Coordinates of C-alpha atoms and ligand atoms in Angstrom, one line a residue:
M25 CA 0.7 -29.8 -5.8
K26 CA -2.6 -28.5 -5.0
T27 CA -5.5 -29.0 -7.5
I28 CA -6.6 -25.7 -9.0
D29 CA -8.6 -26.9 -11.9
K30 CA -11.5 -24.7 -11.4
S31 CA -9.3 -21.6 -10.8
A32 CA -7.6 -22.6 -14.1
A33 CA -10.8 -23.0 -16.0
L34 CA -12.1 -19.6 -14.7
F35 CA -8.9 -17.9 -15.7
T36 CA -9.1 -19.2 -19.3
E37 CA -12.8 -18.2 -19.6
A38 CA -12.0 -14.8 -18.0
A39 CA -9.2 -14.1 -20.5
N40 CA -11.9 -14.1 -23.2
Y41 CA -13.9 -11.3 -21.5
I42 CA -11.5 -9.3 -19.3
P43 CA -8.1 -8.1 -20.6
G44 CA -5.5 -10.6 -19.2
G45 CA -8.3 -12.3 -17.3
V46 CA -8.1 -9.9 -14.3
N47 CA -9.3 -6.5 -13.1
S48 CA -5.9 -5.4 -11.7
P49 CA -2.6 -6.5 -13.4
V50 CA -0.6 -7.9 -10.4
R51 CA -3.4 -10.5 -9.7
A52 CA -2.4 -12.4 -12.9
F53 CA 0.7 -13.8 -11.4
K54 CA 2.9 -12.4 -14.3
S55 CA 6.0 -11.9 -12.3
V56 CA 5.9 -15.3 -10.6
G57 CA 4.4 -17.4 -13.3
G58 CA 1.6 -19.9 -12.9
T59 CA -2.2 -19.7 -12.8
P60 CA -3.8 -17.1 -10.5
I61 CA -6.1 -18.6 -7.8
F62 CA -9.8 -17.6 -7.8
F63 CA -11.2 -17.1 -4.3
Q64 CA -14.6 -18.1 -2.8
S65 CA -14.5 -17.0 0.8
G66 CA -12.4 -15.7 3.6
K67 CA -12.6 -15.7 7.5
G68 CA -10.0 -14.5 9.9
S69 CA -6.5 -15.2 8.6
K70 CA -7.6 -17.7 6.0
M71 CA -9.1 -17.8 2.4
K72 CA -10.6 -20.6 0.5
D73 CA -10.3 -21.0 -3.2
V74 CA -12.9 -22.2 -5.7
D75 CA -11.3 -25.7 -5.6
G76 CA -11.7 -25.9 -1.9
N77 CA -8.1 -25.3 -1.0
E78 CA -7.3 -23.3 2.1
Y79 CA -4.6 -20.6 2.4
L80 CA -3.1 -18.5 5.1
D81 CA -3.4 -15.0 3.7
Y82 CA -0.8 -12.5 3.9
I83 CA -2.1 -10.0 1.5
G84 CA -5.3 -9.0 3.2
S85 CA -6.8 -7.7 0.0
W86 CA -3.6 -5.7 -0.5
G87 CA -3.9 -4.0 2.9
P88 CA -7.4 -3.3 3.9
H89 CA -7.9 -6.4 6.2
L90 CA -6.0 -5.2 9.3
F91 CA -8.3 -7.5 11.3
G92 CA -8.4 -10.4 8.8
H93 CA -11.3 -11.3 6.7
N94 CA -14.9 -10.4 7.6
P95 CA -14.6 -9.4 11.4
R96 CA -18.1 -9.4 13.0
F97 CA -18.1 -5.7 13.7
I98 CA -17.6 -4.7 10.1
V99 CA -20.1 -7.2 8.7
N100 CA -22.7 -6.0 11.2
A101 CA -22.1 -2.4 10.3
I102 CA -22.4 -3.1 6.6
T103 CA -25.6 -5.0 7.2
R104 CA -27.2 -2.3 9.2
A105 CA -26.3 0.2 6.5
I106 CA -27.8 -2.0 3.7
N107 CA -31.0 -2.0 5.4
D108 CA -31.2 1.7 5.5
G109 CA -30.5 2.1 1.8
V110 CA -27.4 1.6 -0.3
S111 CA -27.0 5.1 -1.8
F112 CA -28.6 8.5 -1.8
G113 CA -26.3 10.8 -3.7
A114 CA -27.0 13.3 -0.9
P115 CA -25.2 13.8 2.4
T116 CA -25.6 11.4 5.3
A117 CA -24.6 11.6 9.0
H118 CA -21.9 8.8 8.3
E119 CA -19.8 11.1 6.4
V120 CA -19.7 13.7 9.1
E121 CA -18.8 11.1 11.7
M122 CA -16.0 9.7 9.3
A123 CA -14.5 13.2 8.7
K124 CA -14.5 13.9 12.4
L125 CA -12.9 10.5 13.2
V126 CA -10.1 10.8 10.7
C127 CA -9.2 14.4 11.8
S128 CA -9.2 13.0 15.5
M129 CA -6.8 10.3 14.6
V130 CA -4.4 12.0 12.2
P131 CA -3.6 15.5 13.6
S132 CA -2.3 16.9 10.3
V133 CA -5.7 16.5 8.9
E134 CA -8.1 19.3 9.6
M135 CA -10.4 18.8 6.6
I136 CA -11.0 15.7 4.5
R137 CA -12.9 14.7 1.4
M138 CA -13.9 11.0 0.7
V139 CA -13.5 9.4 -2.7
N140 CA -13.7 5.9 -4.0
S141 CA -10.1 4.8 -4.4
G142 CA -6.5 5.6 -3.5
T143 CA -5.9 6.6 -7.2
E144 CA -8.7 9.2 -6.9
A145 CA -7.2 10.4 -3.6
T146 CA -3.7 11.0 -5.0
M147 CA -4.8 12.7 -8.3
S148 CA -7.2 14.9 -6.5
A149 CA -4.6 15.9 -3.8
V150 CA -2.2 16.9 -6.6
R151 CA -4.9 19.0 -8.2
V152 CA -5.6 20.8 -5.0
A153 CA -1.8 21.5 -4.5
R154 CA -1.7 22.9 -8.1
G155 CA -4.7 25.0 -7.5
F156 CA -3.4 26.2 -4.1
T157 CA 0.1 27.1 -5.3
G158 CA -0.6 28.1 -8.9
R159 CA 2.2 25.9 -9.9
E160 CA 2.3 23.0 -12.3
K161 CA 5.2 20.7 -11.6
I162 CA 5.4 17.9 -9.0
I163 CA 8.1 15.8 -7.7
K164 CA 7.7 12.0 -7.1
F165 CA 10.2 9.2 -6.2
E166 CA 11.3 6.4 -8.3
G167 CA 9.7 3.2 -7.0
C168 CA 6.8 4.9 -5.2
Y169 CA 3.3 4.1 -6.5
H170 CA 0.5 6.5 -6.2
G171 CA -2.2 4.8 -8.2
H172 CA -2.6 5.0 -11.9
A173 CA -3.3 8.5 -12.9
D174 CA -1.5 9.6 -16.0
F175 CA 1.0 12.0 -14.3
F176 CA 2.1 9.3 -11.8
L177 CA 3.0 6.6 -14.3
I178 CA 6.4 8.1 -15.0
K179 CA 9.7 6.7 -14.1
A180 CA 13.1 8.2 -14.3
G181 CA 15.2 8.1 -17.4
S182 CA 18.9 7.7 -16.9
G183 CA 19.3 11.2 -15.6
A184 CA 17.1 11.8 -12.6
L185 CA 17.1 15.5 -13.2
T186 CA 15.7 15.5 -16.7
F187 CA 12.0 15.4 -17.4
G188 CA 10.4 12.0 -16.9
V189 CA 9.4 9.6 -19.7
P190 CA 6.0 7.9 -19.6
T191 CA 6.2 4.3 -18.1
S192 CA 3.0 3.3 -19.9
P193 CA 1.7 3.9 -23.5
G194 CA -1.3 6.2 -23.3
V195 CA 0.4 8.7 -21.0
T196 CA 1.3 11.7 -23.0
N197 CA 4.6 13.4 -23.0
G198 CA 2.8 16.5 -21.9
N199 CA 1.7 14.7 -18.7
A200 CA 5.2 13.3 -18.1
A201 CA 6.8 16.6 -18.5
D202 CA 5.3 18.0 -15.3
T203 CA 6.4 15.0 -13.1
L204 CA 10.0 15.2 -11.9
I205 CA 11.6 12.0 -10.5
A206 CA 13.8 12.0 -7.5
D207 CA 15.6 9.2 -5.6
Y208 CA 14.0 7.8 -2.4
N209 CA 16.1 8.5 0.7
N210 CA 18.4 10.9 -1.3
L211 CA 17.7 14.4 -0.1
T212 CA 20.3 15.9 -2.6
S213 CA 18.4 14.5 -5.5
V214 CA 15.4 16.4 -4.3
K215 CA 17.3 19.6 -3.6
K216 CA 18.9 19.6 -7.2
I217 CA 15.4 19.4 -8.8
V218 CA 13.8 22.1 -6.6
D219 CA 16.9 24.3 -7.3
S220 CA 16.6 24.0 -11.0
N221 CA 12.8 24.6 -11.0
K222 CA 12.5 27.5 -8.7
A223 CA 8.9 28.6 -7.7
E224 CA 7.6 25.9 -10.2
I225 CA 7.1 23.0 -7.9
A226 CA 3.4 22.6 -6.6
A227 CA 3.9 19.5 -4.6
I228 CA 6.2 16.7 -3.5
I229 CA 4.4 13.5 -3.1
I230 CA 6.0 10.5 -1.2
E231 CA 5.1 7.2 0.5
P232 CA 6.7 7.9 4.0
V233 CA 6.9 4.2 4.5
A234 CA 7.2 2.9 1.0
G235 CA 5.4 -0.3 0.3
N236 CA 5.3 -0.5 -3.6
M237 CA 9.1 -1.3 -4.2
G238 CA 8.8 -3.7 -1.2
V239 CA 8.8 -2.1 2.3
L240 CA 11.3 0.7 2.7
R241 CA 11.2 3.4 5.5
A242 CA 12.2 6.9 4.8
K243 CA 15.3 7.9 6.7
D244 CA 14.8 10.6 9.4
E245 CA 17.3 13.1 7.9
F246 CA 15.7 12.5 4.5
I247 CA 12.1 13.1 5.4
Y248 CA 12.9 15.9 7.8
G249 CA 14.9 17.5 5.1
I250 CA 12.0 17.3 2.7
R251 CA 9.7 18.9 5.2
K252 CA 12.1 21.8 5.7
L253 CA 12.6 22.2 1.9
C254 CA 8.9 22.4 1.3
D255 CA 8.5 25.0 4.1
E256 CA 11.2 27.2 2.5
E257 CA 10.0 26.8 -1.0
G258 CA 6.3 27.0 -0.4
I259 CA 5.8 23.4 -1.8
V260 CA 2.9 21.3 -0.6
L261 CA 4.1 18.1 1.0
I262 CA 1.8 15.2 0.3
F263 CA 2.2 11.9 2.3
D264 CA 0.6 9.1 0.3
E265 CA -0.7 7.0 3.3
V266 CA -2.9 4.8 1.2
M267 CA -1.1 1.7 2.4
S268 CA 0.6 3.0 5.6
G269 CA -2.3 5.0 7.0
F270 CA -4.0 3.2 10.0
R271 CA -1.5 0.2 9.2
V272 CA 1.7 1.2 11.0
A273 CA 0.0 3.4 13.6
P274 CA -3.5 4.9 14.4
G275 CA -2.0 8.1 12.9
G276 CA -0.1 6.4 10.0
A277 CA 3.5 6.7 9.1
Q278 CA 3.4 10.5 9.9
E279 CA 3.0 9.5 13.6
V280 CA 5.8 6.9 13.4
L281 CA 8.2 9.2 11.7
G282 CA 7.1 12.4 13.6
V283 CA 6.6 14.6 10.5
K284 CA 3.5 16.5 9.6
P285 CA 2.6 16.7 5.9
D286 CA 0.4 19.4 4.4
L287 CA -1.9 16.9 2.7
S288 CA -2.3 13.2 3.2
T289 CA -4.0 10.5 1.1
F290 CA -5.7 7.4 2.3
G291 CA -7.3 4.3 1.0
K292 CA -7.3 0.5 1.8
I293 CA -7.9 0.3 5.6
I294 CA -10.0 3.5 5.6
G295 CA -12.7 1.6 3.6
G296 CA -12.8 -1.5 5.8
G297 CA -12.6 -3.6 2.6
L298 CA -15.0 -1.5 0.5
P299 CA -13.8 0.7 -2.2
V300 CA -12.9 4.0 -0.4
G301 CA -10.2 6.7 -0.6
A302 CA -9.8 10.1 1.0
F303 CA -7.5 13.0 1.0
G304 CA -7.2 15.8 3.5
G305 CA -4.9 18.1 5.4
R306 CA -4.4 21.8 6.2
K307 CA -7.7 23.7 6.2
D308 CA -6.3 26.7 4.1
I309 CA -5.3 24.2 1.4
M310 CA -8.5 22.1 1.5
S311 CA -10.7 25.2 1.4
V312 CA -9.7 25.7 -2.4
L313 CA -11.9 22.5 -3.1
A314 CA -15.3 23.0 -4.7
P315 CA -17.8 24.0 -3.6
A316 CA -15.9 25.9 -0.9
G317 CA -13.4 27.1 -3.6
P318 CA -12.6 26.9 -7.4
V319 CA -10.7 23.5 -7.6
Y320 CA -13.2 20.9 -9.0
Q321 CA -13.5 17.4 -7.7
A322 CA -16.7 15.3 -7.5
G323 CA -17.9 11.7 -7.2
T324 CA -21.4 10.1 -7.8
L325 CA -20.8 7.4 -5.1
S326 CA -18.3 9.4 -2.9
G327 CA -19.1 8.9 0.8
N328 CA -21.4 6.0 0.0
P329 CA -23.1 4.9 3.1
L330 CA -22.1 1.2 2.9
A331 CA -18.5 2.1 2.3
M332 CA -18.6 4.8 5.2
S333 CA -20.1 2.3 7.6
A334 CA -17.5 -0.3 6.8
G335 CA -14.7 2.3 7.2
L336 CA -16.1 3.8 10.4
A337 CA -16.3 0.3 11.9
A338 CA -12.7 -0.3 11.1
L339 CA -11.4 3.1 12.3
S340 CA -13.6 3.2 15.4
H341 CA -12.3 -0.4 16.3
I342 CA -8.7 1.0 15.9
K343 CA -9.5 4.0 18.1
S344 CA -10.9 2.0 20.9
H345 CA -8.3 -0.8 20.7
P346 CA -4.9 1.0 20.3
E347 CA -3.3 -2.0 21.8
I348 CA -3.7 -3.8 18.5
Y349 CA -0.6 -2.1 17.3
S350 CA 1.6 -3.6 19.9
Q351 CA 0.0 -7.0 19.3
L352 CA 0.8 -6.5 15.4
E353 CA 4.3 -5.4 16.2
E354 CA 4.8 -8.6 18.4
S355 CA 3.5 -11.1 15.9
S356 CA 5.3 -9.4 13.0
A357 CA 8.6 -9.2 14.9
Y358 CA 8.2 -12.8 15.7
L359 CA 7.6 -13.7 12.1
Q360 CA 10.6 -11.8 11.0
A361 CA 12.8 -13.3 13.8
G362 CA 11.7 -16.9 12.5
F363 CA 12.5 -16.0 8.9
E364 CA 16.0 -14.6 10.0
D365 CA 16.7 -17.9 12.0
N366 CA 15.8 -19.9 8.8
H367 CA 18.1 -17.7 6.8
K368 CA 21.1 -18.4 9.3
I369 CA 20.4 -22.2 9.1
L370 CA 20.4 -22.0 5.3
G371 CA 23.6 -19.8 5.2
K372 CA 21.8 -16.9 3.6
N373 CA 21.7 -13.3 4.8
Y374 CA 18.7 -12.0 2.8
S375 CA 17.4 -8.5 3.9
I376 CA 14.1 -8.3 5.5
N377 CA 12.4 -4.9 5.8
R378 CA 9.6 -4.3 8.1
V379 CA 7.7 -1.4 9.6
G380 CA 5.1 -2.8 12.0
S381 CA 2.9 -5.3 10.2
M382 CA 4.2 -4.4 6.8
M383 CA 7.2 -6.6 5.6
T384 CA 9.2 -7.6 2.5
L385 CA 11.4 -10.6 2.3
F386 CA 14.1 -9.2 -0.3
F387 CA 16.0 -11.9 -2.2
T388 CA 19.2 -9.8 -1.9
E389 CA 21.8 -9.9 0.8
S390 CA 22.7 -6.2 0.8
M391 CA 20.8 -3.7 2.9
V392 CA 17.8 -2.4 1.1
D393 CA 17.3 1.4 1.6
S394 CA 16.7 2.7 -1.9
Y395 CA 14.9 1.8 -5.2
Q396 CA 18.4 0.7 -6.7
T397 CA 19.1 -1.8 -3.8
A398 CA 15.5 -3.0 -3.9
V399 CA 15.6 -3.9 -7.6
A400 CA 18.9 -5.8 -7.1
S401 CA 16.7 -8.7 -5.6
D402 CA 16.6 -12.1 -7.3
T403 CA 13.1 -12.1 -8.6
K404 CA 13.4 -15.6 -10.2
L405 CA 14.3 -17.0 -6.9
F406 CA 11.4 -15.2 -5.3
G407 CA 9.1 -16.7 -7.9
R408 CA 10.2 -20.3 -6.9
F409 CA 9.8 -19.4 -3.3
F410 CA 6.4 -17.9 -3.8
H411 CA 5.2 -21.1 -5.4
E412 CA 6.6 -23.3 -2.8
M413 CA 4.9 -21.3 -0.2
L414 CA 1.7 -21.3 -2.2
N415 CA 1.9 -25.2 -2.3
R416 CA 2.2 -25.2 1.4
G417 CA -1.1 -23.1 1.7
I418 CA 0.5 -19.7 2.3
Y419 CA -0.6 -16.8 0.0
L420 CA 2.0 -14.1 -0.3
P421 CA 1.8 -11.1 -2.7
P422 CA 2.7 -12.6 -6.1
A423 CA 5.6 -10.2 -6.8
Q424 CA 8.9 -9.4 -5.0
F425 CA 8.3 -5.6 -4.8
E426 CA 5.2 -5.7 -2.6
A427 CA 4.5 -5.7 1.1
L428 CA 3.0 -8.6 3.0
F429 CA 0.6 -7.8 5.8
V430 CA 0.1 -9.4 9.2
S431 CA -3.3 -9.0 10.6
T432 CA -4.7 -9.3 14.2
A433 CA -6.4 -12.5 13.1
H434 CA -3.1 -14.2 12.5
T435 CA -2.7 -16.8 15.5
S436 CA 0.6 -18.0 17.0
Q437 CA -0.1 -21.4 15.2
D438 CA -0.4 -19.5 12.0
L439 CA 2.9 -17.9 12.5
D440 CA 4.7 -21.0 13.5
Y441 CA 3.3 -22.8 10.4
T442 CA 4.5 -19.9 8.2
I443 CA 8.1 -20.0 9.6
K444 CA 8.3 -23.7 9.1
S445 CA 6.9 -23.4 5.6
H446 CA 9.4 -20.6 4.9
Y447 CA 12.3 -22.8 5.8
E448 CA 11.0 -25.7 3.7
S449 CA 10.1 -23.4 0.8
L450 CA 13.4 -21.5 0.8
K451 CA 15.4 -24.7 1.0
A452 CA 13.5 -26.2 -2.0
A453 CA 13.7 -22.9 -4.0
L454 CA 17.4 -22.6 -3.4
S455 CA 18.1 -26.2 -4.5
A456 CA 15.9 -25.9 -7.6
H457 CA 17.8 -22.6 -8.3
S458 CA 21.3 -23.7 -8.2
Ligands
PLP503 C1 -2.7 1.0 -3.3 C2 -2.0 2.3 -3.4 C3 -2.6 3.3 -4.2 C4 -3.7 3.2 -5.1 O1 -4.8 2.8 -4.5 P1 -6.0 2.2 -5.3 O2 -7.2 2.2 -4.3 O3 -5.5 0.9 -5.8 O4 -6.3 3.1 -6.5 C5 -1.9 4.6 -4.1 N1 -0.9 4.8 -3.3 C6 -0.3 3.8 -2.5 C7 0.8 4.1 -1.6 C8 -0.9 2.5 -2.6 O5 -0.4 1.5 -1.8

């Protein structure tokens, strides 16, 4: 066992001042048990905790660190921006450059607005869709996460066609009533809702490559079917690419799937590790936004020069090094193949879902292509496996229904060590389990 005394002491102290001791729930290790690790520093593929232990990192701050921790070009960009002034609350050239860059990388985006988180991006995109269509209801999919705005914190009741019920106290029934829940990869479930709410649906919002019920790719006929349905019914199609944007391809999941949404939302990589989100899309839709149009949306620190500089450095690097995606594909495929070999040796046929450098090791032997098949995973076994990996210095997302991320900083030694540790960890977890 690693010594994590300082982490444990900090967590105890934190719990006195911060609800649950953390500023975002999943960091608390609730679903895997144990004490969350407090970190001190990160470089490349590795992070060091406050007790001096080193870990190979497969979270990458939940997605932003496509190039690992603190790549020189991002650190330099932030440093230059600090010296010019950290905030003006007035326009800067960085914002124009950022907007042009995103529009050039993601063809469906003709206009864009910067915000400070993925949550802000998705809630604002829905407001725009409602303002544009004059309709109130939206459709989301069970298991998709779009940040923590009230009307997204809804899960399906037993009947997917009925109004959703709030997942969290504090979300009103009024808010829940306008959010209709469909089944991922099930076009019929979407059609049924649209049929029984004719001319009332403002938007359908979806993670085109889902990452928040574990990694799950939208099937072609499903996503093409949704695109067609939205065209026929005048519904705004929103791709939530907060995780998949710039992760699975320079143009995001929409490039991989070959489907053009009306609006897209971004976060994570677009900020280079600083707090940034963005939403954008068709010019006619985005033009309803204030001050060009009547739909209000604002932010004191939106387009902040430090955040823009970090994001610009990340996106410019992607644009000038498109070969990183084949490198990421190669190392991620290598990792997956190693895990699958281990499964064979151990006589297990666990499902691994992967799209580029996003991957989930599901602890279920059935194919995972829906929310229902994802939640069939053995989360207890995952918890044991997680802690075995942690003890071997490998930091995975501390919950089964998350994506792990490979970065360009992961070396072949890193990958080989991970595959070896996966074998030992799974073996130990299985024997403790039985
Ligand atoms: C992370 C995430 C969000 C929320 O972004 P925050 O910056 O955490 O508010 C929204 N949608 C998806 C798909 C995400 O992965």
